[in-house]
Short mmCIF file of C-alpha atoms in Angstrom, two decimals:
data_model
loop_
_atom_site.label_atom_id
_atom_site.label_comp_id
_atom_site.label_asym_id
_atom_site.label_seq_id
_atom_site.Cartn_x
_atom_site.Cartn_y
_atom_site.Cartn_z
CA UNK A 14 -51.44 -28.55 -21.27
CA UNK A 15 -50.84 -24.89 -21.54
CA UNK A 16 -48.84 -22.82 -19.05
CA UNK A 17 -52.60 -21.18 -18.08
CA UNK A 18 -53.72 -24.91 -17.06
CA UNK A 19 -50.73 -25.98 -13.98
CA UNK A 20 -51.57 -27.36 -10.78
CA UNK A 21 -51.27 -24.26 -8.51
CA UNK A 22 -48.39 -26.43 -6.65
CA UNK A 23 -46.00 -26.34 -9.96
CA UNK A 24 -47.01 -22.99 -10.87
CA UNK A 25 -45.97 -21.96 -7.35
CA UNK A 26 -42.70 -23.41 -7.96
CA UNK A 27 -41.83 -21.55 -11.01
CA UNK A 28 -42.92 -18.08 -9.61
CA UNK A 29 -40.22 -19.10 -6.71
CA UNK A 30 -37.91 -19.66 -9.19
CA UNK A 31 -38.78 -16.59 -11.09
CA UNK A 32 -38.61 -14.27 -8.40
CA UNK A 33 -35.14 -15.55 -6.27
CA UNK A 34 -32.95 -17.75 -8.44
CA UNK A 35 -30.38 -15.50 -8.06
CA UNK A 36 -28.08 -16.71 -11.30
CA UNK A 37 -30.86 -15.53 -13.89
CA UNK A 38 -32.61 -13.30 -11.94
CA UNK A 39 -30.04 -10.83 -11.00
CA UNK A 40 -27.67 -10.56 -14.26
CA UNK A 41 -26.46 -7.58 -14.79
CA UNK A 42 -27.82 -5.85 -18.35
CA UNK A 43 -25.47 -3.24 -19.31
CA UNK A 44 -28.32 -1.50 -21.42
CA UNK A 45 -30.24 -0.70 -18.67
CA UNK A 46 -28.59 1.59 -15.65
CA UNK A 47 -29.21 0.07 -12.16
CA UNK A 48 -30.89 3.83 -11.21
CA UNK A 49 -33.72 2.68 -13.55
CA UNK A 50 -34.10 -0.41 -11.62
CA UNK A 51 -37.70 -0.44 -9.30
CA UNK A 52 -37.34 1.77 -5.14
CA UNK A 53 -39.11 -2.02 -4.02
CA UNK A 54 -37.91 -5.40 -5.33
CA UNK A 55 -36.47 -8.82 -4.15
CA UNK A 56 -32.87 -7.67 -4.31
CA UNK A 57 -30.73 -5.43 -5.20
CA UNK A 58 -30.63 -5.92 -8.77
CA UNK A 59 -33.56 -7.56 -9.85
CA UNK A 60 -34.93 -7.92 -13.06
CA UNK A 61 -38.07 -10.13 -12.47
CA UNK A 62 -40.69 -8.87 -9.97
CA UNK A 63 -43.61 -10.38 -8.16
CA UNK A 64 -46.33 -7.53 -8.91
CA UNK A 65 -45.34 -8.58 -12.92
CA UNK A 66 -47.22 -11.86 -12.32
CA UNK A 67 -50.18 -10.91 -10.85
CA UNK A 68 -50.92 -8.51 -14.18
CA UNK A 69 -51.19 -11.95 -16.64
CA UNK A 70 -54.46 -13.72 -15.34
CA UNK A 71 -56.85 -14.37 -12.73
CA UNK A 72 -55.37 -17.44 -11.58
CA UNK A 73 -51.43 -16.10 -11.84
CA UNK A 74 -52.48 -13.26 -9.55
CA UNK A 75 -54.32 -15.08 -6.86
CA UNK A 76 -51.27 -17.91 -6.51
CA UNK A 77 -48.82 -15.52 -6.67
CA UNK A 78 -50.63 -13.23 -3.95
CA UNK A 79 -51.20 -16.55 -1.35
CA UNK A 80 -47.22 -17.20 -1.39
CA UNK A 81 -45.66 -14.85 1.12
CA UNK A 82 -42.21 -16.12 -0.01
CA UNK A 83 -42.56 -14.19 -3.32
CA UNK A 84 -42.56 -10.81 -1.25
CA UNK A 85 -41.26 -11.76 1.70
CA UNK A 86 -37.57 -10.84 0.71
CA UNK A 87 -38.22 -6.79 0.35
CA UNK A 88 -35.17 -4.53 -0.78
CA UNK A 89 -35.75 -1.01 -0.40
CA UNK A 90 -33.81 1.98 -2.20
CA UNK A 91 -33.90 5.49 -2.86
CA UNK A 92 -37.71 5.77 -2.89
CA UNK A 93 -38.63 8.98 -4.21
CA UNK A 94 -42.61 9.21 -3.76
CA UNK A 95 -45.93 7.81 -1.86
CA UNK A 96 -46.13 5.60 -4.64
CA UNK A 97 -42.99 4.03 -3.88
CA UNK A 98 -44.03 3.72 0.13
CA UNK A 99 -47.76 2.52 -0.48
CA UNK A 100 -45.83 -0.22 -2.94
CA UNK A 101 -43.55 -0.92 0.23
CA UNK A 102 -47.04 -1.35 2.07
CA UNK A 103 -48.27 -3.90 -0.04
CA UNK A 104 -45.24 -6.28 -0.11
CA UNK A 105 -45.23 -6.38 3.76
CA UNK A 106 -49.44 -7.05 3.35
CA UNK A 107 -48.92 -9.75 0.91
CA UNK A 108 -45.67 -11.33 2.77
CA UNK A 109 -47.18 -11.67 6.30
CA UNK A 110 -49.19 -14.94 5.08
CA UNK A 111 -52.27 -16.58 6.84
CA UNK A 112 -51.19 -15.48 10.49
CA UNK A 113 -49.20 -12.65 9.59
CA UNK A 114 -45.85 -14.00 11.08
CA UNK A 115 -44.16 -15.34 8.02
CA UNK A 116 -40.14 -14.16 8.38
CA UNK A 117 -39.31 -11.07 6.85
CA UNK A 118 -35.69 -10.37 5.49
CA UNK A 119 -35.55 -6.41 4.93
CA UNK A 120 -32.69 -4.24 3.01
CA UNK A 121 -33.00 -0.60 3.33
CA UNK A 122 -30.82 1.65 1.30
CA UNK A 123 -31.49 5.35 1.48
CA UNK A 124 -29.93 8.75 0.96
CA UNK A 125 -30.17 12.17 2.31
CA UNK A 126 -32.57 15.04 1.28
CA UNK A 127 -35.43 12.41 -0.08
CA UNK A 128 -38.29 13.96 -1.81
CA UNK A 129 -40.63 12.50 0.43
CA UNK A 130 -41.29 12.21 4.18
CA UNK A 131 -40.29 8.85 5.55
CA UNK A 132 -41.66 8.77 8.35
CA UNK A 133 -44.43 6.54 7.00
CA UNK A 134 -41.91 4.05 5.58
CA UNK A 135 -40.11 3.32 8.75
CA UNK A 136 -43.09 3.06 10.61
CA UNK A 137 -44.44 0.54 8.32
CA UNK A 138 -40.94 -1.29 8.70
CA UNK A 139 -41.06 -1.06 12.07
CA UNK A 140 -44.26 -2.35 12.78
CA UNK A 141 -43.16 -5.42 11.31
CA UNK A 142 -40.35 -6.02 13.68
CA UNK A 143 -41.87 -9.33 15.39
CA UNK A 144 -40.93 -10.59 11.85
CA UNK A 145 -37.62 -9.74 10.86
CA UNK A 146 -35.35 -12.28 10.32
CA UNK A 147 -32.62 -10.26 9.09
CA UNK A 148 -32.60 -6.66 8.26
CA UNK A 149 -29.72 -4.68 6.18
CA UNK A 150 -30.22 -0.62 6.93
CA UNK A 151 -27.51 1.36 4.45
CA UNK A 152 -29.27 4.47 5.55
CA UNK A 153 -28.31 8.78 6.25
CA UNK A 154 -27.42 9.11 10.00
CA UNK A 155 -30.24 11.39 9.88
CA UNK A 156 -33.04 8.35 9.69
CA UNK A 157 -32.04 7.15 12.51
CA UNK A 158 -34.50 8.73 14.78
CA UNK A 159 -36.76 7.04 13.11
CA UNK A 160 -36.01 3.92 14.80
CA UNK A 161 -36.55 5.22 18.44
CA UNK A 162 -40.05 3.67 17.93
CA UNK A 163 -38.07 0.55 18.65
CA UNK A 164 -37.23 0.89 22.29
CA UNK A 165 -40.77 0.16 23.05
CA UNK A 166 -41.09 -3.29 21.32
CA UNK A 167 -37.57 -4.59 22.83
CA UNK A 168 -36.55 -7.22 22.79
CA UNK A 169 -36.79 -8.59 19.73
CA UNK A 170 -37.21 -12.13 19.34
CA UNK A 171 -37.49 -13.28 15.99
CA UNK A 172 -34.04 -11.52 14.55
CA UNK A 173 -31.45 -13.91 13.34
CA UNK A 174 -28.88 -11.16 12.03
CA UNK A 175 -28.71 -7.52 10.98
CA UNK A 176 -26.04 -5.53 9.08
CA UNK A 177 -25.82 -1.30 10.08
CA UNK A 178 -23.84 0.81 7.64
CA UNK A 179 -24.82 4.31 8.71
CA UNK A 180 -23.26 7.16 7.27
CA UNK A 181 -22.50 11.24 7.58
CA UNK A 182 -22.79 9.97 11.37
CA UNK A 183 -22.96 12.92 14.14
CA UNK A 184 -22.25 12.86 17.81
CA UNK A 185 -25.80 12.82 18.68
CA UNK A 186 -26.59 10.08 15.35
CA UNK A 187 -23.84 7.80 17.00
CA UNK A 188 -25.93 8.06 20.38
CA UNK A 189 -29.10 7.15 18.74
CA UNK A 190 -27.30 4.29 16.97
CA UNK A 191 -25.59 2.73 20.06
CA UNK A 192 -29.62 2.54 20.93
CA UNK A 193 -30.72 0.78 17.79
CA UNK A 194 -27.21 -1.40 18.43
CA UNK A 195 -28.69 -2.64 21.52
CA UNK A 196 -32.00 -3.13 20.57
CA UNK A 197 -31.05 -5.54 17.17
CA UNK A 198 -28.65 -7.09 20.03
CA UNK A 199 -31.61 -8.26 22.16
CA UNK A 200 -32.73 -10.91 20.20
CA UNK A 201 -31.59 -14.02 21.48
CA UNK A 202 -31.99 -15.81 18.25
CA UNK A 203 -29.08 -13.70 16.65
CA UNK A 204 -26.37 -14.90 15.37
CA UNK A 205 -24.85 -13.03 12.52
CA UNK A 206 -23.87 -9.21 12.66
CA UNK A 207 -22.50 -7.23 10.04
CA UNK A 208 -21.14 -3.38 10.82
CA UNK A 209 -20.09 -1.00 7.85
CA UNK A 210 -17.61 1.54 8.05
CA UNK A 211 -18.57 4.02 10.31
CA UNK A 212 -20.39 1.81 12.82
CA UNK A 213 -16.79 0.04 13.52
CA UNK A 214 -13.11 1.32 12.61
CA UNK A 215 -10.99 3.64 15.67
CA UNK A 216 -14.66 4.68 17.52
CA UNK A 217 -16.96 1.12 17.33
CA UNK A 218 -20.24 1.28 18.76
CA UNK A 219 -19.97 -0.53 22.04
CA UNK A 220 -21.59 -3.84 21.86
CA UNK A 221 -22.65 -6.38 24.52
CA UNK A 222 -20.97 -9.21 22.92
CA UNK A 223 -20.65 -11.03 25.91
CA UNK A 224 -24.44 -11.95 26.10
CA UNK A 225 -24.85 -12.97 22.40
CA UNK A 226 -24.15 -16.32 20.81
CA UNK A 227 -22.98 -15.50 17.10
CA UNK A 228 -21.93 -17.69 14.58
CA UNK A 229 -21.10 -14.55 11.79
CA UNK A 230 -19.24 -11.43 12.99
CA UNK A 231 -18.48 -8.74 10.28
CA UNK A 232 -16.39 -5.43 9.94
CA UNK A 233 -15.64 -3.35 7.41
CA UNK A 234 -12.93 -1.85 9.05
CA UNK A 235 -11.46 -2.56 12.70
CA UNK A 236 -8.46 -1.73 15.12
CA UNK A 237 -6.57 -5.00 15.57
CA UNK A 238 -7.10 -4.21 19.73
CA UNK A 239 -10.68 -4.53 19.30
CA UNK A 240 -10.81 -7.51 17.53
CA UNK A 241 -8.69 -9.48 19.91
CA UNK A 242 -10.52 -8.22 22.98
CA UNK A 243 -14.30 -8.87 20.85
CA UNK A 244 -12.86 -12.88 20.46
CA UNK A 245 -11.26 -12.69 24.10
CA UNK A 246 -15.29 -11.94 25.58
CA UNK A 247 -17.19 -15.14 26.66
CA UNK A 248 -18.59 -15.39 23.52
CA UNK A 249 -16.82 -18.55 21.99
CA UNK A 250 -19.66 -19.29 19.76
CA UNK A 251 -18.15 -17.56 16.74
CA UNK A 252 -17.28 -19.97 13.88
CA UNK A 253 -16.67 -17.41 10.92
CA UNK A 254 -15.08 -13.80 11.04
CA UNK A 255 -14.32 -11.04 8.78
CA UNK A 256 -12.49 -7.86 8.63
CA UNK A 257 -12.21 -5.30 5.34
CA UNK A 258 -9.68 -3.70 7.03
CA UNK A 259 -7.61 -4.09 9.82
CA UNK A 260 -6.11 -1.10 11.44
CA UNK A 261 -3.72 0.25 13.64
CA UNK A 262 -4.54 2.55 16.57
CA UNK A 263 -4.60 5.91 15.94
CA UNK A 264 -2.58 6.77 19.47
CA UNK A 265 -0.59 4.09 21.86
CA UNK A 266 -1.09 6.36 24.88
CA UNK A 267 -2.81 4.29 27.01
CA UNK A 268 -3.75 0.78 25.32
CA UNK A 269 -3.54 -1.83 27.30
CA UNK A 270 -2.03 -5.08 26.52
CA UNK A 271 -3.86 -7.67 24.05
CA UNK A 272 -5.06 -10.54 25.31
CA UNK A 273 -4.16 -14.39 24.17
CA UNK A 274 -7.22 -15.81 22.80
CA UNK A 275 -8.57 -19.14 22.27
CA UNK A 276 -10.76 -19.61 19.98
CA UNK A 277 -12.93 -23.01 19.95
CA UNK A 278 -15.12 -23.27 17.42
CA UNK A 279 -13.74 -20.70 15.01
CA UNK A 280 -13.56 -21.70 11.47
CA UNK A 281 -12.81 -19.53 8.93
CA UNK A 282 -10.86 -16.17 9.29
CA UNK A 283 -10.92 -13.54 6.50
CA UNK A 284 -8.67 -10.38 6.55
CA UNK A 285 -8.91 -8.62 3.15
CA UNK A 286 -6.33 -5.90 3.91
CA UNK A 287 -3.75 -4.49 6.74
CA UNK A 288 -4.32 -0.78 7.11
CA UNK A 289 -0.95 1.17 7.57
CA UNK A 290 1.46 0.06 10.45
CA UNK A 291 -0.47 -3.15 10.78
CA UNK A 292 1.02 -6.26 10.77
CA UNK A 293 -0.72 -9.65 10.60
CA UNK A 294 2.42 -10.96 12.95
CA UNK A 295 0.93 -9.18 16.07
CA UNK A 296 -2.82 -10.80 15.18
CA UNK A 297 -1.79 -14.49 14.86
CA UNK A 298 0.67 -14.19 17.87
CA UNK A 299 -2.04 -13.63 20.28
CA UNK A 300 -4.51 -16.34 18.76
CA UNK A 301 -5.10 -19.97 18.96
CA UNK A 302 -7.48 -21.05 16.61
CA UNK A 303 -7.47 -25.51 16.78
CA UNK A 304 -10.90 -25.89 14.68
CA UNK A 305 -9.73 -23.18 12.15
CA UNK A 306 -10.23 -24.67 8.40
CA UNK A 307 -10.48 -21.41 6.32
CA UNK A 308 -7.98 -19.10 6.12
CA UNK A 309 -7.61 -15.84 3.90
CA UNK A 310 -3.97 -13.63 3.94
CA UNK A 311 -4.46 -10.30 2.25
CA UNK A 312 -3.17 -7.65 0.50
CA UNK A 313 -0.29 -6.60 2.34
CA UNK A 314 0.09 -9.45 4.54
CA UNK A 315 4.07 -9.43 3.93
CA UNK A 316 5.26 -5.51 3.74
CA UNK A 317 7.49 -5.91 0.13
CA UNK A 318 9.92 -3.29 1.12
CA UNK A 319 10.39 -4.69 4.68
CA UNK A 320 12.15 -8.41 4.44
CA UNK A 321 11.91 -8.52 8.25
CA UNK A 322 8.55 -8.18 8.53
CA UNK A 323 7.93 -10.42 5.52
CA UNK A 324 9.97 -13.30 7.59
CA UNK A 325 8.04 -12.36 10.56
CA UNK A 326 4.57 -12.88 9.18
CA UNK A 327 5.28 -16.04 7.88
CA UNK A 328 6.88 -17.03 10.77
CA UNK A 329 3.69 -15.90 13.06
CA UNK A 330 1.24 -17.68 10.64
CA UNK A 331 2.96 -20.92 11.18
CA UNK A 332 3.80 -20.56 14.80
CA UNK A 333 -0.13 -20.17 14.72
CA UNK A 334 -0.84 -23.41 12.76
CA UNK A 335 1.00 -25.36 14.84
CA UNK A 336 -0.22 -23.75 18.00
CA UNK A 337 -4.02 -24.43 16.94
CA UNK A 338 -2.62 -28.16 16.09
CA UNK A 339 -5.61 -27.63 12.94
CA UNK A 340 -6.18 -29.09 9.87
CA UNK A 341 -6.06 -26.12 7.52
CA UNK A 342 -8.45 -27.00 4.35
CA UNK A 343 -8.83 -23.55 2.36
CA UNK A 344 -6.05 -21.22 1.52
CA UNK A 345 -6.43 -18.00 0.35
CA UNK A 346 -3.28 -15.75 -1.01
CA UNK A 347 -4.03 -12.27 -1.76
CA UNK A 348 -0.05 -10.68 -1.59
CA UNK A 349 2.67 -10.37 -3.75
CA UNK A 350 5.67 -12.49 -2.14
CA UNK A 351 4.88 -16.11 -4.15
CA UNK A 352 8.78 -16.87 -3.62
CA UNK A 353 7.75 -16.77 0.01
CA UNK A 354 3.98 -18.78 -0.62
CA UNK A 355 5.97 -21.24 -2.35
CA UNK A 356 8.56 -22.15 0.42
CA UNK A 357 6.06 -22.22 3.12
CA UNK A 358 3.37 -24.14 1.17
CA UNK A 359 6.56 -27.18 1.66
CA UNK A 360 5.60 -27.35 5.49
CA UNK A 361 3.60 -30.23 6.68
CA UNK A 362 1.21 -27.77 8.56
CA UNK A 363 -0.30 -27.13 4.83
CA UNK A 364 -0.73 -30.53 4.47
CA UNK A 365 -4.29 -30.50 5.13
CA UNK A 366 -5.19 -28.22 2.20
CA UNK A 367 -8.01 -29.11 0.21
CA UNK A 368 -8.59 -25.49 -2.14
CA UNK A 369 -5.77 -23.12 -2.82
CA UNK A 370 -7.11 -19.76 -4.21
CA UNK A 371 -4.33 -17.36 -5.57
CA UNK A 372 -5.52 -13.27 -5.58
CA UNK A 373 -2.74 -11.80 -6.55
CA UNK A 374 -2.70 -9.79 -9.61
CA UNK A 375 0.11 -11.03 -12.24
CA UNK A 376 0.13 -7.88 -13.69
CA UNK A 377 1.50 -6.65 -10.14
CA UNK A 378 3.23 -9.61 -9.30
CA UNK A 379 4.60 -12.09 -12.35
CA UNK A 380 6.05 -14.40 -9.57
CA UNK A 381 2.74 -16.25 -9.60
CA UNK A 382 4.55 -18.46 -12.07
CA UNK A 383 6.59 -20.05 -9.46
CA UNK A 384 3.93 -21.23 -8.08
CA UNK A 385 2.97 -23.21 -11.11
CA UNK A 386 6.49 -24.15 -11.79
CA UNK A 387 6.90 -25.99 -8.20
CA UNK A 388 3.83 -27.33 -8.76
CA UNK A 389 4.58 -28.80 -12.33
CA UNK A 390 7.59 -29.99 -11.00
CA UNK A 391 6.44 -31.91 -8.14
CA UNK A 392 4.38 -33.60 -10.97
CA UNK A 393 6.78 -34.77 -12.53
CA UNK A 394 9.24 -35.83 -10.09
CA UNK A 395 7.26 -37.85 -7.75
CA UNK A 396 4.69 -40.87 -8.10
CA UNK A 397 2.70 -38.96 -5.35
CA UNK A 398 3.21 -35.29 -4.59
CA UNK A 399 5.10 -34.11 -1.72
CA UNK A 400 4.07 -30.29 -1.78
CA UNK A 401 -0.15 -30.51 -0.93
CA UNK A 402 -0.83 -34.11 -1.62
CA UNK A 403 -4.88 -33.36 -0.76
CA UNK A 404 -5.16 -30.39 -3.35
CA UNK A 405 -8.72 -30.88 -4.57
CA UNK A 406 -8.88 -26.89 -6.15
CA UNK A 407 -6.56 -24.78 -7.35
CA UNK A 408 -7.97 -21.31 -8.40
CA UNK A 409 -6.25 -18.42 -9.90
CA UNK A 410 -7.16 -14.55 -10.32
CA UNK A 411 -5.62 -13.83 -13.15
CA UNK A 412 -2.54 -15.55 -15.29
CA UNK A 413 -0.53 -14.55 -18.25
CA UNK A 414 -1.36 -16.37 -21.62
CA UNK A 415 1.97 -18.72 -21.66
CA UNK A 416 1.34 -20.13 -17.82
CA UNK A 417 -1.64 -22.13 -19.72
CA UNK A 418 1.19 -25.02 -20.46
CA UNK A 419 2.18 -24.93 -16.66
CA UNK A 420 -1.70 -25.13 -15.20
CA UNK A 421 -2.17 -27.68 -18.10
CA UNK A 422 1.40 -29.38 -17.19
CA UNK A 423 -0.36 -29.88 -12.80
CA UNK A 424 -4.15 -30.64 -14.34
CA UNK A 425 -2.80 -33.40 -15.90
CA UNK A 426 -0.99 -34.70 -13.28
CA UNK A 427 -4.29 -34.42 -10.98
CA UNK A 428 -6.14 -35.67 -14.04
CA UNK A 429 -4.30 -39.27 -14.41
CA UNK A 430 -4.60 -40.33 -10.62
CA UNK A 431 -1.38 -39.23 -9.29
CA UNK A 432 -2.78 -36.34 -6.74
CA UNK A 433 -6.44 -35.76 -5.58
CA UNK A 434 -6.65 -32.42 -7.71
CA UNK A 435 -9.96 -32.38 -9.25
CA UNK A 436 -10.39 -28.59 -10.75
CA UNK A 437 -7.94 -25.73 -12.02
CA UNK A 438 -9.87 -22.87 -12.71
CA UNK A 439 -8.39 -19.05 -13.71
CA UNK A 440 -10.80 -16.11 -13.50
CA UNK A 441 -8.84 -13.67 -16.24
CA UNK A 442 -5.95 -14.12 -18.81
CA UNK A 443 -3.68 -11.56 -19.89
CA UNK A 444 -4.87 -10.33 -23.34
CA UNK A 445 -8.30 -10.46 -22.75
CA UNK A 446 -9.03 -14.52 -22.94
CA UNK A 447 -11.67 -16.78 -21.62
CA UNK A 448 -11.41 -17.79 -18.16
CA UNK A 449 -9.65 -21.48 -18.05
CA UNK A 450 -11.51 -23.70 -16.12
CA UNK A 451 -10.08 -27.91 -16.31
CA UNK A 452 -12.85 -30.53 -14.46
CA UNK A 453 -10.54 -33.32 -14.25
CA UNK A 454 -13.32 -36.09 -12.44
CA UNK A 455 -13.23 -37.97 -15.50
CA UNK A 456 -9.94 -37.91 -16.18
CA UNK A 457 -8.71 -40.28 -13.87
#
């Protein structure tokens, strides 16, 4: 049977996979610039597009035009002519389905100064809005009145999550965006928000968080004040947050006093970075997290040329552990002080850890080694290891060539049954290696 001959059911399948496996599909090739890449695809970076298999035959066109799902995912960037809006058109047409409600997830990325009037686009956009599912605008501040259409369809019902990332913002931009804010807000199926830079930060756009439900809360960057009064509203729904940056305010004139939160249902907590004069000791004093399984510490989580705040931090994360009485699973370690990691990895209240994932660099930091040298000697000194007896994962940024005896030295001892650890894996090694990646499952 010939490719030309499949049941429409299996061919339906492999356009699917054609179009949104996202491992093949969106592989970077260095020989061909992403500005040559299509204004209207699946994603980002995609190589393989619907509208290719609908040029090969009668039959490949008229299967691949019946499955919404195929255009249904719509990313949007830098268009440059009609062409590239009446293409937009015809992915919403041929994504609606039968009764024109299939769910629509929408990207929009988009530049001053474009070389065509896009008015047209956002109205098409916007007409689809009882379809959204989620919808991703990295768009000029100057768009944005574009989207005043909106306040006549509110609320919106269908809209699971959205993420705003709006920039060269104005005074009169930010007043049109706290009105888009609160129209994505009125959908009372939404549960995940995202906010770029300059929709958060020292000025966020005010947001009735107390009337939404989410389950995914996202900044780029954030005062540490806002943050604990956003988890101090009523909304104890949230089960995963994360912050690019965490700042300081700009002025203490006038704050008043954090809050102590609690935090039910909150499971994972991801800081990438402390902006300067932030401390992760004043975060995880006011918190109490008791369902909390993820954990990430960032870069400059311990201050290296301040020992007291170093203590402190460390201090406040396990004062916070034992607090939250949780069962921390998955560890992530993005700072320099591994002397530090080490000691405190001892305590019981890491007992619970399942994945350890080391970030720092070891061209910055060569301490990592410790790490691997407590961990090799655990190995060898005990029938059952004392220091994370459930390690499952252990995962590395970056190592220097020699350490490969010392992650071989603690595979093995996961490997022959004496600990639960199950995979070692290292992203980079000095020199330019492989990655190192030990499966121990049939080891045992």
């Amino acid at each position: 049977m010939s490719v030309l001959e499949l049941p429409a059911e299996i061919l339906g399948k492999i356009f699917d996979h054609y179009v949104h496996d996202r491992w093949k599909v969106r592989q970077v090739d260095s020989d061909r610039p992403l500005s040559k890449l299509r204004c209207i695809s699946a994603y980002s970076d995609s190589r393989t597009h619907p509208v290719d298999l609908t040029h090969v035959c009668q039959l490949w066109r008229t299967t691949a035009i019946s499955m919404p799902q195929l255009w249904a995912t719509i990313y949007a960037s830098q268009m440059k002519s009609e062409g590239d809006v009446k293409m937009f058109e015809l992915w919403l047409e041929r994504s609606a389905g039968r009764d024109g409600t299939y769910p629509l997830i929408l990207s929009v990325k988009q530049s001053a100064r474009a070389p065509v009037d896009l008015r047209e686009f956002f109205s098409l956009a916007i007409s689809q809005h009882r379809r959204w599912k989620y919808i991703r605008l990295g768009i000029d501040g100057g768009y944005l009145p574009f989207f005043e259409l909106l306040h006549t369809v509110a609320p919106l019902s269908t809209l699971c999550g959205f993420q705003v990332d709006f920039f060269d913002l104005n005074q009169r931009n930010r007043e049109s965006l706290q009105r888009l804010i609160g129209v994505l807000c009125s959908s009372t199926a939404l549960r995940s928000v995202e906010f770029g830079d300059e929709s958060s930060g020292h000025n966020p756009i005010v947001v009735p968080w107390d009337s939404l439900s989410l389950t995914t809360l996202s900044f780029c960057g954030l005062e540490l004040g806002h943050l604990i009064r956003i988890l101090s509203s009523s909304m104890d729904t949230l089960r995963d947050i994360s912050v690019t940056i965490l700042q300081s305010p700009l002025s203490l004139k006038g704050l008043t006093p954090i809050p102590n939160v609690t935090m039910h249902r909150l499971q994972s907590l991801r800081i990438k970075s402390y902006g300067y004069g932030c401390h992760a000791s004043v975060a995880f004093d006011k918190l109490t997290l008791p369902t909390l399984h993820k954990l990430y510490l960032p870069w400059r989580f311990t201050p290296n040329k301040d020992s007291e705040l170093q203590t402190r931090g460390w201090e406040s994360l396990l004062s916070l552990l034992e607090r939250s009485n949780c069962k921390l699973q998955a560890f992530e370690f993005g700072d320099g002080d591994i002397p530090d990691l080490v000691k405190n990895l001892e305590s019981p209240l890491f007992e619970h850890l399942t994945s350890l994932q080391v970030t720092s660099n070891f061209y910055v930091y060569p301490d990592i080694t410790q790490l691997l040298d407590a961990l090799s000697e655990v190995c060898e000194e005990t029938q059952r290891p004392r220091m994370l007896p459930l390690l499952e994962t252990l995962i590395f940024k970056a190592l220097h060539s020699e350490d490969d005896v010392r992650v071989a030295s603690v595979a093995a001892y996961g490997g022959c049954g004496k600990s639960k650890l199950r995979r070692v894996f290292t992203q980079n090694i000095e020199a330019g290696e492989n990655a190192l990646e030990m499966d121990l499952k049939d080891q045992e």
